PDB file of C-alpha atoms in Angstrom:
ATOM      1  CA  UNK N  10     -25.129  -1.397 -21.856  1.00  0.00           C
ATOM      2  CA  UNK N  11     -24.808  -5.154 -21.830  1.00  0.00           C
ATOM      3  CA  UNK N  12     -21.517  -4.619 -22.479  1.00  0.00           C
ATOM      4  CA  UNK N  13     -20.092  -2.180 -20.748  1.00  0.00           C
ATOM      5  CA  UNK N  14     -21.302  -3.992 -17.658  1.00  0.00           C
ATOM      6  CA  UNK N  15     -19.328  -7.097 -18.733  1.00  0.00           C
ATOM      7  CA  UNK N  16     -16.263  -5.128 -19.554  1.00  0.00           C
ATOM      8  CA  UNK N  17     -16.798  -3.208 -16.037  1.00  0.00           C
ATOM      9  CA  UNK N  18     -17.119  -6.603 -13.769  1.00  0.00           C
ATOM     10  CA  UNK N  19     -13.902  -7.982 -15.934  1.00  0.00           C
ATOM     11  CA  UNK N  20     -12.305  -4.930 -15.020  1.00  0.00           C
ATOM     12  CA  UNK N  21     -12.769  -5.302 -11.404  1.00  0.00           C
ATOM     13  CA  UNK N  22     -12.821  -8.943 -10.927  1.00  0.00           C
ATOM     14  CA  UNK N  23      -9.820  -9.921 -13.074  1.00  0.00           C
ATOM     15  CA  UNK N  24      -7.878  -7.591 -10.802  1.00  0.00           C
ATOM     16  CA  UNK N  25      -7.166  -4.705 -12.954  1.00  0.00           C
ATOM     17  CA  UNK N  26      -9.166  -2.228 -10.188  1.00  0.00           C
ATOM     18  CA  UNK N  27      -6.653  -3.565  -7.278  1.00  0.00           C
ATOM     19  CA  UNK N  28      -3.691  -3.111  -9.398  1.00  0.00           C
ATOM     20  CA  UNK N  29      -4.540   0.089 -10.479  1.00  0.00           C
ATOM     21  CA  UNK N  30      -4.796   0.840  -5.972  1.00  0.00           C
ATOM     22  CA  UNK N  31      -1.264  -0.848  -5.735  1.00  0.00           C
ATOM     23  CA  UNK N  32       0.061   1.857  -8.736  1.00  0.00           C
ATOM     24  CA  UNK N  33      -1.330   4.528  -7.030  1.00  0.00           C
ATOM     25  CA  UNK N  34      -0.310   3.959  -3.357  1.00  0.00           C
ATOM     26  CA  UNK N  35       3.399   3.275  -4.986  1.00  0.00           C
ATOM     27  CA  UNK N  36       2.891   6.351  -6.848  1.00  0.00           C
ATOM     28  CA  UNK N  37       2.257   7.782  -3.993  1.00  0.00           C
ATOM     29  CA  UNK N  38       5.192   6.595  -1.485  1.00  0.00           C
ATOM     30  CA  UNK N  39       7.696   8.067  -4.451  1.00  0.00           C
ATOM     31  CA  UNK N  40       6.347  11.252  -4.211  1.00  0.00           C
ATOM     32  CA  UNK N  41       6.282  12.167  -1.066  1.00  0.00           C
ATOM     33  CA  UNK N  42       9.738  11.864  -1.192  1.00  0.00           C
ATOM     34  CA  UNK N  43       9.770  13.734  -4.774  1.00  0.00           C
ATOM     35  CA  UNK N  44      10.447  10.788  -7.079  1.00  0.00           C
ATOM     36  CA  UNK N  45       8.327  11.058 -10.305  1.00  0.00           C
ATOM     37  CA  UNK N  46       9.364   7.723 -12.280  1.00  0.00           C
ATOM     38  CA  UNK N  47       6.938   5.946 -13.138  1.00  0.00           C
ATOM     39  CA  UNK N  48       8.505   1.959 -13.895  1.00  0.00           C
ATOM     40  CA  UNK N  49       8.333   0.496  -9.993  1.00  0.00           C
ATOM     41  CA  UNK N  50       4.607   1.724  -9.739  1.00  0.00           C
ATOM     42  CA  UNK N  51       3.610  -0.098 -13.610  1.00  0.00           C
ATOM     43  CA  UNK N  52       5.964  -2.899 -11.791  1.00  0.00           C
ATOM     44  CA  UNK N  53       3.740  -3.171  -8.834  1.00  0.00           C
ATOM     45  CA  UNK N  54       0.557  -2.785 -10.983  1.00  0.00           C
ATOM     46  CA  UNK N  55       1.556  -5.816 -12.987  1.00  0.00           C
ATOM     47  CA  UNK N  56       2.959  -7.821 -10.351  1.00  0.00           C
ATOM     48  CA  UNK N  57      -0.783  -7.220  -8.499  1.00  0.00           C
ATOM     49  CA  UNK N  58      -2.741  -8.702 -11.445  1.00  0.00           C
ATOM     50  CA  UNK N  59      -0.436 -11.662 -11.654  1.00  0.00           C
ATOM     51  CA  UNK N  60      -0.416 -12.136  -7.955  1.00  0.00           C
ATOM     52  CA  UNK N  61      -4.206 -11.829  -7.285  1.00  0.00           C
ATOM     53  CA  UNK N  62      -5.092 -13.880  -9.970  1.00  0.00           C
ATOM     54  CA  UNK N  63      -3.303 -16.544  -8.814  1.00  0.00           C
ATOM     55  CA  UNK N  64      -5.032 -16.500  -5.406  1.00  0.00           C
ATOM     56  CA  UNK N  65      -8.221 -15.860  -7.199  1.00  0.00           C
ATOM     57  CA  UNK N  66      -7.460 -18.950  -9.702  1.00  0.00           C
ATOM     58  CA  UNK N  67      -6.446 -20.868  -6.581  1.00  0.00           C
ATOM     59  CA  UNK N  68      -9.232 -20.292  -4.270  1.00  0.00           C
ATOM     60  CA  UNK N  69     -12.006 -20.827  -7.170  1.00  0.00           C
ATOM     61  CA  UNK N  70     -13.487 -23.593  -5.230  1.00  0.00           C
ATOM     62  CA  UNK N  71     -14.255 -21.762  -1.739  1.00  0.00           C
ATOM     63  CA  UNK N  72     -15.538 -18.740  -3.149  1.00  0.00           C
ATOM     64  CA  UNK N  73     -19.245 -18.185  -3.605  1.00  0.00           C
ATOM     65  CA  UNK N  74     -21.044 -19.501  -6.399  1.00  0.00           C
ATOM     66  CA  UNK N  75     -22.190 -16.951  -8.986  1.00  0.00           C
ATOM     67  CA  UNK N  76     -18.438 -15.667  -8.722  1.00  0.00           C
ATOM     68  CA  UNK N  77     -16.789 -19.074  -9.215  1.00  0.00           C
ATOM     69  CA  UNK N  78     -19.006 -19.412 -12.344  1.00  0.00           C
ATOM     70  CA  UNK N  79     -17.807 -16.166 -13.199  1.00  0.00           C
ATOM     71  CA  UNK N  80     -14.017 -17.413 -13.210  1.00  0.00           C
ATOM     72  CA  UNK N  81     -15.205 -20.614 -14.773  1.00  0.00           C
ATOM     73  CA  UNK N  82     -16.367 -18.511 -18.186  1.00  0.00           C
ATOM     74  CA  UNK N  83     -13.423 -16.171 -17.917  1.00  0.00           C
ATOM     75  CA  UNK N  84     -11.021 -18.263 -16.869  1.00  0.00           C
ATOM     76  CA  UNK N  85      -9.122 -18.085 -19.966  1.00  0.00           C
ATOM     77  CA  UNK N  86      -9.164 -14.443 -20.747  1.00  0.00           C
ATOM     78  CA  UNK N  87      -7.877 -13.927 -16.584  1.00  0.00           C
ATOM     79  CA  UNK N  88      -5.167 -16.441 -17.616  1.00  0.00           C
ATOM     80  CA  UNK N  89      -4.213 -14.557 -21.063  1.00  0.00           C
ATOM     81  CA  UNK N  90      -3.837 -11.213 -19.119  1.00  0.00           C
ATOM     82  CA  UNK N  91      -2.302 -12.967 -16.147  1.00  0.00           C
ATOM     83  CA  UNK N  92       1.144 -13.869 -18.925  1.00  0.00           C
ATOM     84  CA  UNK N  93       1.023 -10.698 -20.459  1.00  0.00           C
ATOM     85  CA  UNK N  94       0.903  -9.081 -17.336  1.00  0.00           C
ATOM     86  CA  UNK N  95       3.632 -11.638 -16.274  1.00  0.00           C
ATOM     87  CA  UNK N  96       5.943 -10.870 -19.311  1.00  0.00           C
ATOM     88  CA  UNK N  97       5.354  -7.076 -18.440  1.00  0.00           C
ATOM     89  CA  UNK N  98       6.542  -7.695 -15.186  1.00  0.00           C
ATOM     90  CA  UNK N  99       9.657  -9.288 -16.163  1.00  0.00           C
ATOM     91  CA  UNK N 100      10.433  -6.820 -18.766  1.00  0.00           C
ATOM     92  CA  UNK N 101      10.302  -3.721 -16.102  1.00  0.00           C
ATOM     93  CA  UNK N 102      11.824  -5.800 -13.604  1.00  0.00           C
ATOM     94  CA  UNK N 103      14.848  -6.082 -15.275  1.00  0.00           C
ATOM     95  CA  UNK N 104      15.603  -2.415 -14.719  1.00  0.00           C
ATOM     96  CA  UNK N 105      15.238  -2.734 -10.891  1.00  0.00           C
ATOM     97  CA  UNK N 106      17.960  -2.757  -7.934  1.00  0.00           C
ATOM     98  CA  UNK N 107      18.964  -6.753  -6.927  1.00  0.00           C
ATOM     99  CA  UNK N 108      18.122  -4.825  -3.574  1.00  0.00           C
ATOM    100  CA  UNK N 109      14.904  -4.155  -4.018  1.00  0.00           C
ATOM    101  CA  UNK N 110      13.973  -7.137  -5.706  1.00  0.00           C
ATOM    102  CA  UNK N 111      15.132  -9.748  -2.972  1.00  0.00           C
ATOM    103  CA  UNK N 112      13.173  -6.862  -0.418  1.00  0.00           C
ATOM    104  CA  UNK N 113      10.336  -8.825  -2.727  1.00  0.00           C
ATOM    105  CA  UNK N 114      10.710 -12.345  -1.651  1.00  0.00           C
ATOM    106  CA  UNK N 115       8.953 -12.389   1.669  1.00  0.00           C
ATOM    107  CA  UNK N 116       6.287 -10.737   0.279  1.00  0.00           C
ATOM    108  CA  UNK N 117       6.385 -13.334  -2.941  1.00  0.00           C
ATOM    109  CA  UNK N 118       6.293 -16.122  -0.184  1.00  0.00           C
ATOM    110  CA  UNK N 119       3.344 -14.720   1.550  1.00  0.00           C
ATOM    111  CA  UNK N 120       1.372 -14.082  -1.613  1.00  0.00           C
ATOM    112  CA  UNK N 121       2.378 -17.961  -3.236  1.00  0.00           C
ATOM    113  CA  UNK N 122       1.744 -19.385   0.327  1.00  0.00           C
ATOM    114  CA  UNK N 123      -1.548 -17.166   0.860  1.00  0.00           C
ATOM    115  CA  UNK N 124      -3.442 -19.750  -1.586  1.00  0.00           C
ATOM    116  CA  UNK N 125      -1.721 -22.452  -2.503  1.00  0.00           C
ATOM    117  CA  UNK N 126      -1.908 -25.163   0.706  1.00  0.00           C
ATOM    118  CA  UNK N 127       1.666 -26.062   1.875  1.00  0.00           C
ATOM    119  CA  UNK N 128       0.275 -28.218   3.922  1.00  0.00           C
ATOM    120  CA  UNK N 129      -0.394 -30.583   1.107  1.00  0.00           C
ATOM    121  CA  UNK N 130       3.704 -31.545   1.772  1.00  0.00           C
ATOM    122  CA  UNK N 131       2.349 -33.433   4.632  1.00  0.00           C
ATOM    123  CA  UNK N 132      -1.166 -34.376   4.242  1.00  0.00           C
ATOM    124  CA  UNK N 133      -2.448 -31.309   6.056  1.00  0.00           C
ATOM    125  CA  UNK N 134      -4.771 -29.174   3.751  1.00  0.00           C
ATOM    126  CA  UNK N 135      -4.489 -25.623   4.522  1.00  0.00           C
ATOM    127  CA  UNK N 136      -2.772 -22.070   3.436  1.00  0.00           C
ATOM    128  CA  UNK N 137      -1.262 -18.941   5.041  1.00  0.00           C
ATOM    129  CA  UNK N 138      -5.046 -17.584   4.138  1.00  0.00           C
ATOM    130  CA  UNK N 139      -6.481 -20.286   6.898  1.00  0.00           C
ATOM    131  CA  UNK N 140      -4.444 -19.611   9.660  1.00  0.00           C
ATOM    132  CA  UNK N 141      -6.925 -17.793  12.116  1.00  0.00           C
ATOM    133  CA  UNK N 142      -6.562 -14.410  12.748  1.00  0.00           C
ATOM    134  CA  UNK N 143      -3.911 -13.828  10.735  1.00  0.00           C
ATOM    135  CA  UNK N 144      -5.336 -13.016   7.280  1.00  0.00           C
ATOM    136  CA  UNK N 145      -5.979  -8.685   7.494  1.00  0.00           C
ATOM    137  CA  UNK N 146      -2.585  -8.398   8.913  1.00  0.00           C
ATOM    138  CA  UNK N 147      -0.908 -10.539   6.478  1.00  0.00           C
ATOM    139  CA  UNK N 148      -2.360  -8.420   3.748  1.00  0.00           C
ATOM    140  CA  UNK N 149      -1.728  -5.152   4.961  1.00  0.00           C
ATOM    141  CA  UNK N 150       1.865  -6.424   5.420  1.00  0.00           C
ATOM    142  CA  UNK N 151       2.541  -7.161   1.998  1.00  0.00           C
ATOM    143  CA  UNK N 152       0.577  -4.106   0.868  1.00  0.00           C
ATOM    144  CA  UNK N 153       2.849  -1.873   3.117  1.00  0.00           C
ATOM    145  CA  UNK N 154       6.103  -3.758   2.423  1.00  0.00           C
ATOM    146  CA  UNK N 155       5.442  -3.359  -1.580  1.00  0.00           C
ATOM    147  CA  UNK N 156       4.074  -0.015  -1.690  1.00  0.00           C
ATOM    148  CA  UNK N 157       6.419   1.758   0.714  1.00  0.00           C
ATOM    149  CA  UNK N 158       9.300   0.198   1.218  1.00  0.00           C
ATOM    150  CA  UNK N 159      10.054  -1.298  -2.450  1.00  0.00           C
ATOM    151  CA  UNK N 160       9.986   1.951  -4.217  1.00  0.00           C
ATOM    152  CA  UNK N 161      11.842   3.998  -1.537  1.00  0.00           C
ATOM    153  CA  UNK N 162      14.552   0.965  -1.989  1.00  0.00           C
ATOM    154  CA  UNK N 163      14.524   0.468  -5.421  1.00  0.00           C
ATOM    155  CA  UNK N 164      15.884   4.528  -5.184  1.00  0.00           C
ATOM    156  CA  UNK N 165      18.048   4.587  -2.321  1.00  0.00           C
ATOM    157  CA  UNK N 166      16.337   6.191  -0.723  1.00  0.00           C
ATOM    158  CA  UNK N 167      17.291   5.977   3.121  1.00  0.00           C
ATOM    159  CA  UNK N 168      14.286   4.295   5.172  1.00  0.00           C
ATOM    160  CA  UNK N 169      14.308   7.315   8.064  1.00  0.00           C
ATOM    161  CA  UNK N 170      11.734   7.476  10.667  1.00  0.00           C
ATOM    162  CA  UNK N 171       9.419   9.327   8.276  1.00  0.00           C
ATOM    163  CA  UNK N 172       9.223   6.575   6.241  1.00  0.00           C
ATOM    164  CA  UNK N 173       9.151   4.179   9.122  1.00  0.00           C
ATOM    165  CA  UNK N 174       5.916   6.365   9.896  1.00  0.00           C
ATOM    166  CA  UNK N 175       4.294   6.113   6.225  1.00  0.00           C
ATOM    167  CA  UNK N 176       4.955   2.541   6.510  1.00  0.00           C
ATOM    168  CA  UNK N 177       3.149   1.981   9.800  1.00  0.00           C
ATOM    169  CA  UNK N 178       0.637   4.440   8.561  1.00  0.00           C
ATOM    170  CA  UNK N 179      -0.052   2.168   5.178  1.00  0.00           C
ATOM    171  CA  UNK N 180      -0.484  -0.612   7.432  1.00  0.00           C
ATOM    172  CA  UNK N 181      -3.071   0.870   9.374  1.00  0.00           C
ATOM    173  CA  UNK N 182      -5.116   2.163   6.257  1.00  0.00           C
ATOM    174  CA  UNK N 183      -4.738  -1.163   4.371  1.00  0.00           C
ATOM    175  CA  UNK N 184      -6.390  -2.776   7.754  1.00  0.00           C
ATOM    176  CA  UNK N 185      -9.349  -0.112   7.816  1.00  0.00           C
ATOM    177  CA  UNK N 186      -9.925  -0.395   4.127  1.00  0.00           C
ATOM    178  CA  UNK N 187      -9.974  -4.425   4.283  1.00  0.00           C
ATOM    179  CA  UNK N 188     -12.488  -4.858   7.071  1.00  0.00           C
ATOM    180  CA  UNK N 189     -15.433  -3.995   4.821  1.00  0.00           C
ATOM    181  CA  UNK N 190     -14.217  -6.772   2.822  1.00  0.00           C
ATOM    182  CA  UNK N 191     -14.248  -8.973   5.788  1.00  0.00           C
ATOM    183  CA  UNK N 192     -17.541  -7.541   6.927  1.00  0.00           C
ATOM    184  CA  UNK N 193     -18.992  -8.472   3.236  1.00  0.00           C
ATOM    185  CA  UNK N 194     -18.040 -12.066   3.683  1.00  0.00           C
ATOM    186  CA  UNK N 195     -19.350 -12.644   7.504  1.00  0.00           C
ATOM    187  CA  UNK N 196     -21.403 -14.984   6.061  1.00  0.00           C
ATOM    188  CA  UNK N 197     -19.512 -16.610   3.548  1.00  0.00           C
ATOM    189  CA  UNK N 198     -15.985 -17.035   5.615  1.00  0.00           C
ATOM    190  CA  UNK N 199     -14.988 -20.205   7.326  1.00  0.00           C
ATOM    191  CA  UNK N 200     -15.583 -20.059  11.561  1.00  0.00           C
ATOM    192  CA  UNK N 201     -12.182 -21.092  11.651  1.00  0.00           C
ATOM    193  CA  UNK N 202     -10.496 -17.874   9.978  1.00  0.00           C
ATOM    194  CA  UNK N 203     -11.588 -16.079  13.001  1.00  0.00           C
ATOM    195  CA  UNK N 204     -11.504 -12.696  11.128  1.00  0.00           C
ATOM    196  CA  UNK N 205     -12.251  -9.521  13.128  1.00  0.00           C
ATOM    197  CA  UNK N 206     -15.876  -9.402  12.257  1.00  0.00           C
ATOM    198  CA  UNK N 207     -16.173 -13.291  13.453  1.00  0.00           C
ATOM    199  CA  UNK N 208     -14.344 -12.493  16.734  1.00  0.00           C
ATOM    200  CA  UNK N 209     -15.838  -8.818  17.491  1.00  0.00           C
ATOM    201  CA  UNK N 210     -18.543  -8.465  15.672  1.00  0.00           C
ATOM    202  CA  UNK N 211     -19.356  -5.737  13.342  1.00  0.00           C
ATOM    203  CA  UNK N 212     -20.442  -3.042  15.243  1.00  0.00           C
ATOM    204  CA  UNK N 213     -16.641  -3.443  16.900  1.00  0.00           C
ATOM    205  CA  UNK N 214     -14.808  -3.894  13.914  1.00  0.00           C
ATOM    206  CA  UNK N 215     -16.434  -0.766  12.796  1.00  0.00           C
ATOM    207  CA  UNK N 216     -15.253   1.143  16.214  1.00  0.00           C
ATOM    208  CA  UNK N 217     -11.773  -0.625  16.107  1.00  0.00           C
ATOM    209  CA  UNK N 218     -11.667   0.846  12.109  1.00  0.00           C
ATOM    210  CA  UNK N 219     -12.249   3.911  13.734  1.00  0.00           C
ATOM    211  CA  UNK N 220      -9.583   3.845  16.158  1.00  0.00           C
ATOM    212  CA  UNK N 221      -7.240   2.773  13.463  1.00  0.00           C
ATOM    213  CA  UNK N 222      -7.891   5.871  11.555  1.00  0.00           C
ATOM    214  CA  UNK N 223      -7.453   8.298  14.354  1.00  0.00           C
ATOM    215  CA  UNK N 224      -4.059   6.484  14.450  1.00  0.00           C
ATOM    216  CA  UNK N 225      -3.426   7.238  11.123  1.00  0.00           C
ATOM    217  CA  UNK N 226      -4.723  10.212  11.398  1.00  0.00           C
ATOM    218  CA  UNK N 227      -2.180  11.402  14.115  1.00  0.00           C
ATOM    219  CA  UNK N 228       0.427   9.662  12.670  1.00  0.00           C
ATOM    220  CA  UNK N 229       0.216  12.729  10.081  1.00  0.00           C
ATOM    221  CA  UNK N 230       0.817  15.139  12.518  1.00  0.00           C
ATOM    222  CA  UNK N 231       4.381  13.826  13.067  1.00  0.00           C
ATOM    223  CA  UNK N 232       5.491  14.476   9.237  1.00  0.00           C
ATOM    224  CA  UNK N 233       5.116  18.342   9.602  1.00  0.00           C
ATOM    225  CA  UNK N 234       3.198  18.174   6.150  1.00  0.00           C
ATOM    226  CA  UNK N 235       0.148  20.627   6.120  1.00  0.00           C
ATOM    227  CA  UNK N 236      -0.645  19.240   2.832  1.00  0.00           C
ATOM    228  CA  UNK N 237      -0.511  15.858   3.529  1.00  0.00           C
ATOM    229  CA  UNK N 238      -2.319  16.474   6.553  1.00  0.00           C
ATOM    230  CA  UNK N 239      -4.895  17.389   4.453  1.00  0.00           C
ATOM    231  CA  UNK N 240      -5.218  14.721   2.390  1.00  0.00           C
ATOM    232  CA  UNK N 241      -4.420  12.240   5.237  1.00  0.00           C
ATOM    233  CA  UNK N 242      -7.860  13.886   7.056  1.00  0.00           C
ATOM    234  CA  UNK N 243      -9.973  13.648   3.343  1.00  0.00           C
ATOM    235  CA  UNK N 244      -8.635   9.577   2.796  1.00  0.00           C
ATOM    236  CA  UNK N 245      -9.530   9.416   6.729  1.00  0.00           C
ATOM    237  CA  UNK N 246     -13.046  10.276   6.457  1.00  0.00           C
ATOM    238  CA  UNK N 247     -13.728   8.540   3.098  1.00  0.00           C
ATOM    239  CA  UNK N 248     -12.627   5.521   4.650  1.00  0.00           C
ATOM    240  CA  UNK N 249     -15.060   5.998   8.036  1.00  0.00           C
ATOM    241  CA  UNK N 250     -17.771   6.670   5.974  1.00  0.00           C
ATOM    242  CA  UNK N 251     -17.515   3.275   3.801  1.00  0.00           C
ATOM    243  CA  UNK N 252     -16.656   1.175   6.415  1.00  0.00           C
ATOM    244  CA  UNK N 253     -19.592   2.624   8.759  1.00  0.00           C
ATOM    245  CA  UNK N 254     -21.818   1.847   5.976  1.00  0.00           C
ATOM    246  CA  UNK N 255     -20.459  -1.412   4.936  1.00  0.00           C
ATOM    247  CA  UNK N 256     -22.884  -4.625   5.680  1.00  0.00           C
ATOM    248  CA  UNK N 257     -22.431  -8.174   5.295  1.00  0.00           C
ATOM    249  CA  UNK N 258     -25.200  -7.962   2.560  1.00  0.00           C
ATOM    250  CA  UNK N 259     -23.696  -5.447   0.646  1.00  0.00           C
ATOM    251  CA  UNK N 260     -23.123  -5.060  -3.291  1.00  0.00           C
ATOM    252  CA  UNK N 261     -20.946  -6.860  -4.987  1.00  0.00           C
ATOM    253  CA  UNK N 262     -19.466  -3.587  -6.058  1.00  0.00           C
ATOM    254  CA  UNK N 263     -18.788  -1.956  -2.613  1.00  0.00           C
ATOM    255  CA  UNK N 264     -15.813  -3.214  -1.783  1.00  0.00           C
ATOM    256  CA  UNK N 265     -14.720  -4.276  -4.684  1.00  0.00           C
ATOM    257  CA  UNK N 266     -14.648  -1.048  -6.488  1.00  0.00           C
ATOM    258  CA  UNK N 267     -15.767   1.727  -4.306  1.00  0.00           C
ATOM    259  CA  UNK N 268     -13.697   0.886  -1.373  1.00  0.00           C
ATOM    260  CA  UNK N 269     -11.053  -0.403  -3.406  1.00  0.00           C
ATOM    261  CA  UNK N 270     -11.059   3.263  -5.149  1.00  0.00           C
ATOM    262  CA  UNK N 271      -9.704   4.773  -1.877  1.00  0.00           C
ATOM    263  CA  UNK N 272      -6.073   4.624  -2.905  1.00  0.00           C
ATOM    264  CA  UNK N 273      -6.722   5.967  -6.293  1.00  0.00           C
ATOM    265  CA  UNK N 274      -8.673   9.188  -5.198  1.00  0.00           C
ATOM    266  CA  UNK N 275      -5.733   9.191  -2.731  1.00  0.00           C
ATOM    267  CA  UNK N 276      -3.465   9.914  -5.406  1.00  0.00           C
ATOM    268  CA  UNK N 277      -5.896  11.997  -7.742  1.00  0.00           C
ATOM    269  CA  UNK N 278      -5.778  14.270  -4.564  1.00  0.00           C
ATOM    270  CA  UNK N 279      -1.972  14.518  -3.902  1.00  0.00           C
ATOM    271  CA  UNK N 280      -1.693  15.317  -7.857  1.00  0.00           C
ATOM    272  CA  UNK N 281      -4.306  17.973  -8.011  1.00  0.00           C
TER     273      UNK N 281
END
């Protein structure tokens, strides 16, 4: 048992569980417009461990202490799948559109910059990360931008105003879905970040989640998709019901692999 629960926090805190979210909301976006392949969604799951490693290499110092002691003994295994994952990257990349690789680099900027203080350039010591405010939206911008509009250009696939609406849609989600997250580290988080629990409160957060996802919801309704109205309403409610229940003393495992499942039961439902 010992070890399966060592395998199981290495799978979720060396970033494979995220990844495997980022495959299947790519996954998704391709097949709602009937596109099966499979390489831009294992392109997107590699590029996720190698990009959230690096943040969580980065940040090692701010984070709390039993989890920076858990990077500390598994630093070099997270490194070791961070170049394989790299060279995996590389290899699948090769296949892509020019197009829809340079649709990458604003998102590559965010995600270098997100850690890694620019600031240090001139003397300041901060990150994109410690700009107030901005952090949820700067992750559900990359989220949306690589899961939805990467694939669908990768394909040709013409960006018309229903995937203008999947995009806004993945936006919202990836906000509602992150909040529990933020809720989680209340405590932990720098005044300064001024995340929406810090500025609202959690009770609010909770209600402005919920307004999100009746936004999301309705956005459905304007893709004349009974089916994916379904599903929109299932993800919808799954969401609410973690994010009502999420505390800032919560498990370590209830964002970080419950919540984070959301996008993969997501696609288990649109495949079965």
């Amino acid at each position: 048992m010992r070890i399966i629960s060592r395998l199981f926090d290495f799978y979720i805190f060396a970033n494979i569980h995220v990844a495997l979210a980022t495959f299947s909301l790519t996954k998704i976006s391709l097949l709602f417009v009937g596109n099966e392949q499979n390489e831009v969604p294992l392109f997107v799951f590699f590029s996720t461990i190698v990009a959230y490693n690096y943040i969580r290499l980065s940040r090692k110092p701010t984070m709390k202490s039993w989890f920076s002691s858990w990077i500390d003994t598994h630093k070099m295994v997270i490194v070791g799948l961070s170049l394989v994952s790299f060279m995996a990257m590389c290899y699948l990349g090769i296949e892509l559109r020019k197009k829809a690789i340079l649709s990458l680099v604003p998102f590559f900027i965010a995600t270098f910059f997100y850690a890694f203080p620019y600031g240090r350039l001139f003397s300041l010591h901060m990150s994109l990360r410690t700009i107030a405010g901005i952090k949820i939206f700067l992750i559900a911008f990359c989220w949306a931008g690589v899961t939805v509009l990467f694939p669908l250009l990768n394909y040709d696939i013409a960006i018309t105003s229903e995937v203008i609406i999947i995009c806004v849609q993945r936006f919202l989600f990836i906000i509602v879905i992150t909040l529990p997250f933020d809720i989680r580290d209340l405590s932990h988080d720098d005044d300064h970040l001024k995340t929406i629990p810090q500025i609202i409160g959690v009770v609010k957060s909770k209600k402005l989640g919920l307004l999100l996802l009746m936004c999301f919801l309705g956005l459905a309704f304007l893709l004349h998709d009974i089916d994916q109205l379904k599903t929109t309403f299932v993800i919808a409610l799954i969401s609410l019901m973690f994010l009502i229940r999420s505390t800032a003393d919560q498990h370590k495992y209830y964002s970080a692999f419950f919540v984070e499942s959301i996008p993969i039961i997501w696609l288990l439902l649109v495949l079965f």
